């Protein structure tokens, strides 16, 4: 009885400061249970269910506060960051972002942090859902091969970022050490059809964007806040192709979207969708009918919307170069019957998805691996080139290479192309403008330089084009492109 009274008092105290925030946004139940201690843990201790992204643990579905045990292991490991590119990530639970943790407001969390014996670095954890100095960081400093333990009470409901806070902090976060913990309100969250876990992060490699091989962390780029990659869930293609998030029409989707940073603020947007409800900054209040929501570094939001029509819905950071040139692009694939009254148009794929429109870029990965081992074949190049052509060239020259009369010259059976392969490389790297005659037809337009492509990519694309659509065949090697690039003043993007 005495304990209950204490708990009530704590709730009452917490409520005293609540009305200001609650009233401001005018939301129905905002602030009602924003903070509170619901008394000591009851029942037997519960082992927390942790999930890897994009999965979210099932709702807590419990009527009382409990002691919840979280076992999380830090693992340093090399994983793909892009096609043919790997990076040594430091992870909470083996993934970027780290394992998703889900508890109930009032729970007492007993946290066990393990640091795998094969790791090289010490690590710790700072959970933004902790009330206490350092958010747990000071109590959780753990050397490789060791384990540390601390407890905290989840006083406030909300969605919170956790991250490593071991010096150099920026480097630990920059290597992927962040994740989300959801503290459910006592009554739980309203039921939806799908819950997904997505987290943005910026990455800094010494090599330029998509430069192949194992890429080390670049401290200087990190300090300058000039990321090589901006990614959802730690890798380019983590949520595209076969790995796209899935839903059916007329379903409710809830996205827990975090931003690990270390540097950038996200302008989170889903192309072709309007968010019915956003719990901005992960707080208790929500905003309705939102197009783009800001997610600060070290912050999160809960985004909800209902799918109405089928198609590929592209999730981006609307700081748009990050989406199309640094990887911040993911897909929600919605299946179901069309609803022409809501949307009459055609699928968005080629326009927005670029080289992500295909099922995946496996052919590019294979070509890269074979190039590294010296077994690259013409066929490898053709297949890789086909995947890349879809994203970079087909918008203008069309998927079948036919071009558009009077606007974009054909690459199919093109006398201009077949006459001079070196010139074709130059066209891709430097662009082309002014009068050109292709197959007897004159064009006088502008092709922008495509020098964001690396040497392999240009070689593969042109090899594909030369071996398609009645062209005369031939093979362009990566070194051919390198030589021409060296002679031109145009450098690849990312080179300084
Ligand atoms: Cu760390």
JSON list of N, CA, C and O and ligand atoms in Angstrom, two decimals, residues 74 76 90-92 115 121-125 163-169 171-173 177, ligand 1:
[
{"chain": "A", "resi": 74, "resn": "UNK", "atom": "N", "xyz": [28.41, -6.38, -28.34]},
{"chain": "A", "resi": 74, "resn": "UNK", "atom": "CA", "xyz": [29.07, -5.54, -29.35]},
{"chain": "A", "resi": 74, "resn": "UNK", "atom": "C", "xyz": [29.95, -6.44, -30.21]},
{"chain": "A", "resi": 74, "resn": "UNK", "atom": "O", "xyz": [30.73, -7.24, -29.71]},
{"chain": "A", "resi": 76, "resn": "UNK", "atom": "N", "xyz": [32.44, -6.27, -33.69]},
{"chain": "A", "resi": 76, "resn": "UNK", "atom": "CA", "xyz": [33.11, -5.51, -34.75]},
{"chain": "A", "resi": 76, "resn": "UNK", "atom": "C", "xyz": [33.25, -6.43, -35.95]},
{"chain": "A", "resi": 76, "resn": "UNK", "atom": "O", "xyz": [33.84, -7.51, -35.83]},
{"chain": "A", "resi": 90, "resn": "UNK", "atom": "N", "xyz": [31.27, -1.32, -36.42]},
{"chain": "A", "resi": 90, "resn": "UNK", "atom": "CA", "xyz": [31.20, -1.68, -35.00]},
{"chain": "A", "resi": 90, "resn": "UNK", "atom": "C", "xyz": [29.72, -1.69, -34.68]},
{"chain": "A", "resi": 90, "resn": "UNK", "atom": "O", "xyz": [29.01, -0.70, -34.93]},
{"chain": "A", "resi": 91, "resn": "UNK", "atom": "N", "xyz": [29.23, -2.81, -34.17]},
{"chain": "A", "resi": 91, "resn": "UNK", "atom": "CA", "xyz": [27.77, -2.98, -34.08]},
{"chain": "A", "resi": 91, "resn": "UNK", "atom": "C", "xyz": [27.30, -3.36, -32.67]},
{"chain": "A", "resi": 91, "resn": "UNK", "atom": "O", "xyz": [28.03, -3.98, -31.90]},
{"chain": "A", "resi": 92, "resn": "UNK", "atom": "N", "xyz": [26.06, -3.02, -32.40]},
{"chain": "A", "resi": 92, "resn": "UNK", "atom": "CA", "xyz": [25.36, -3.54, -31.22]},
{"chain": "A", "resi": 92, "resn": "UNK", "atom": "C", "xyz": [24.52, -4.72, -31.69]},
{"chain": "A", "resi": 92, "resn": "UNK", "atom": "O", "xyz": [23.46, -4.53, -32.30]},
{"chain": "A", "resi": 115, "resn": "UNK", "atom": "N", "xyz": [31.22, -7.31, -24.67]},
{"chain": "A", "resi": 115, "resn": "UNK", "atom": "CA", "xyz": [32.12, -6.89, -25.74]},
{"chain": "A", "resi": 115, "resn": "UNK", "atom": "C", "xyz": [32.86, -8.14, -26.22]},
{"chain": "A", "resi": 115, "resn": "UNK", "atom": "O", "xyz": [33.65, -8.73, -25.48]},
{"chain": "A", "resi": 121, "resn": "UNK", "atom": "N", "xyz": [38.34, -2.88, -29.71]},
{"chain": "A", "resi": 121, "resn": "UNK", "atom": "CA", "xyz": [38.09, -1.62, -29.02]},
{"chain": "A", "resi": 121, "resn": "UNK", "atom": "C", "xyz": [37.25, -1.81, -27.76]},
{"chain": "A", "resi": 121, "resn": "UNK", "atom": "O", "xyz": [36.40, -2.69, -27.73]},
{"chain": "A", "resi": 122, "resn": "UNK", "atom": "N", "xyz": [37.42, -0.93, -26.79]},
{"chain": "A", "resi": 122, "resn": "UNK", "atom": "CA", "xyz": [36.45, -0.89, -25.69]},
{"chain": "A", "resi": 122, "resn": "UNK", "atom": "C", "xyz": [35.19, -0.16, -26.17]},
{"chain": "A", "resi": 122, "resn": "UNK", "atom": "O", "xyz": [35.27, 0.67, -27.09]},
{"chain": "A", "resi": 123, "resn": "UNK", "atom": "N", "xyz": [34.04, -0.48, -25.59]},
{"chain": "A", "resi": 123, "resn": "UNK", "atom": "CA", "xyz": [32.78, 0.17, -25.98]},
{"chain": "A", "resi": 123, "resn": "UNK", "atom": "C", "xyz": [31.92, 0.37, -24.74]},
{"chain": "A", "resi": 123, "resn": "UNK", "atom": "O", "xyz": [32.16, -0.24, -23.70]},
{"chain": "A", "resi": 124, "resn": "UNK", "atom": "N", "xyz": [30.88, 1.20, -24.88]},
{"chain": "A", "resi": 124, "resn": "UNK", "atom": "CA", "xyz": [29.88, 1.34, -23.82]},
{"chain": "A", "resi": 124, "resn": "UNK", "atom": "C", "xyz": [28.55, 1.70, -24.47]},
{"chain": "A", "resi": 124, "resn": "UNK", "atom": "O", "xyz": [28.43, 1.64, -25.70]},
{"chain": "A", "resi": 125, "resn": "UNK", "atom": "N", "xyz": [27.56, 2.03, -23.67]},
{"chain": "A", "resi": 125, "resn": "UNK", "atom": "CA", "xyz": [26.27, 2.40, -24.27]},
{"chain": "A", "resi": 125, "resn": "UNK", "atom": "C", "xyz": [25.63, 3.55, -23.50]},
{"chain": "A", "resi": 125, "resn": "UNK", "atom": "O", "xyz": [25.65, 3.59, -22.27]},
{"chain": "A", "resi": 163, "resn": "UNK", "atom": "N", "xyz": [23.42, 4.73, -28.27]},
{"chain": "A", "resi": 163, "resn": "UNK", "atom": "CA", "xyz": [24.66, 4.76, -29.05]},
{"chain": "A", "resi": 163, "resn": "UNK", "atom": "C", "xyz": [25.85, 4.51, -28.15]},
{"chain": "A", "resi": 163, "resn": "UNK", "atom": "O", "xyz": [25.76, 4.61, -26.93]},
{"chain": "A", "resi": 164, "resn": "UNK", "atom": "N", "xyz": [26.96, 4.21, -28.76]},
{"chain": "A", "resi": 164, "resn": "UNK", "atom": "CA", "xyz": [28.20, 4.07, -28.02]},
{"chain": "A", "resi": 164, "resn": "UNK", "atom": "C", "xyz": [28.72, 5.46, -27.69]},
{"chain": "A", "resi": 164, "resn": "UNK", "atom": "O", "xyz": [28.56, 6.38, -28.47]},
{"chain": "A", "resi": 165, "resn": "UNK", "atom": "N", "xyz": [29.33, 5.62, -26.53]},
{"chain": "A", "resi": 165, "resn": "UNK", "atom": "CA", "xyz": [29.86, 6.93, -26.16]},
{"chain": "A", "resi": 165, "resn": "UNK", "atom": "C", "xyz": [31.29, 6.79, -25.66]},
{"chain": "A", "resi": 165, "resn": "UNK", "atom": "O", "xyz": [31.70, 7.43, -24.70]},
{"chain": "A", "resi": 166, "resn": "UNK", "atom": "N", "xyz": [32.04, 5.91, -26.32]},
{"chain": "A", "resi": 166, "resn": "UNK", "atom": "CA", "xyz": [33.45, 5.74, -25.98]},
{"chain": "A", "resi": 166, "resn": "UNK", "atom": "C", "xyz": [34.29, 6.63, -26.90]},
{"chain": "A", "resi": 166, "resn": "UNK", "atom": "O", "xyz": [34.01, 6.71, -28.10]},
{"chain": "A", "resi": 167, "resn": "UNK", "atom": "N", "xyz": [35.28, 7.28, -26.36]},
{"chain": "A", "resi": 167, "resn": "UNK", "atom": "CA", "xyz": [36.12, 8.18, -27.15]},
{"chain": "A", "resi": 167, "resn": "UNK", "atom": "C", "xyz": [36.95, 7.39, -28.17]},
{"chain": "A", "resi": 167, "resn": "UNK", "atom": "O", "xyz": [37.43, 6.32, -27.83]},
{"chain": "A", "resi": 168, "resn": "UNK", "atom": "N", "xyz": [37.15, 7.91, -29.39]},
{"chain": "A", "resi": 168, "resn": "UNK", "atom": "CA", "xyz": [36.49, 9.10, -29.94]},
{"chain": "A", "resi": 168, "resn": "UNK", "atom": "C", "xyz": [35.04, 8.80, -30.30]},
{"chain": "A", "resi": 168, "resn": "UNK", "atom": "O", "xyz": [34.78, 7.97, -31.17]},
{"chain": "A", "resi": 169, "resn": "UNK", "atom": "N", "xyz": [34.11, 9.47, -29.61]},
{"chain": "A", "resi": 169, "resn": "UNK", "atom": "CA", "xyz": [32.68, 9.16, -29.72]},
{"chain": "A", "resi": 169, "resn": "UNK", "atom": "C", "xyz": [32.20, 9.20, -31.18]},
{"chain": "A", "resi": 169, "resn": "UNK", "atom": "O", "xyz": [31.49, 8.32, -31.65]},
{"chain": "A", "resi": 171, "resn": "UNK", "atom": "N", "xyz": [33.72, 8.64, -33.86]},
{"chain": "A", "resi": 171, "resn": "UNK", "atom": "CA", "xyz": [34.17, 7.49, -34.64]},
{"chain": "A", "resi": 171, "resn": "UNK", "atom": "C", "xyz": [33.35, 6.24, -34.31]},
{"chain": "A", "resi": 171, "resn": "UNK", "atom": "O", "xyz": [32.98, 5.48, -35.20]},
{"chain": "A", "resi": 172, "resn": "UNK", "atom": "N", "xyz": [33.03, 6.05, -33.03]},
{"chain": "A", "resi": 172, "resn": "UNK", "atom": "CA", "xyz": [32.23, 4.88, -32.66]},
{"chain": "A", "resi": 172, "resn": "UNK", "atom": "C", "xyz": [30.83, 4.98, -33.28]},
{"chain": "A", "resi": 172, "resn": "UNK", "atom": "O", "xyz": [30.31, 4.00, -33.80]},
{"chain": "A", "resi": 173, "resn": "UNK", "atom": "N", "xyz": [30.24, 6.16, -33.24]},
{"chain": "A", "resi": 173, "resn": "UNK", "atom": "CA", "xyz": [28.91, 6.33, -33.84]},
{"chain": "A", "resi": 173, "resn": "UNK", "atom": "C", "xyz": [29.03, 6.22, -35.37]},
{"chain": "A", "resi": 173, "resn": "UNK", "atom": "O", "xyz": [28.22, 5.57, -36.02]},
{"chain": "A", "resi": 177, "resn": "UNK", "atom": "N", "xyz": [27.56, 2.44, -34.45]},
{"chain": "A", "resi": 177, "resn": "UNK", "atom": "CA", "xyz": [27.15, 2.05, -33.09]},
{"chain": "A", "resi": 177, "resn": "UNK", "atom": "C", "xyz": [25.96, 2.84, -32.57]},
{"chain": "A", "resi": 177, "resn": "UNK", "atom": "O", "xyz": [26.09, 3.74, -31.72]},
{"chain": "B", "resi": 1, "resn": "LIG", "atom": "CU1", "xyz": [31.94, 1.79, -29.28]}
]
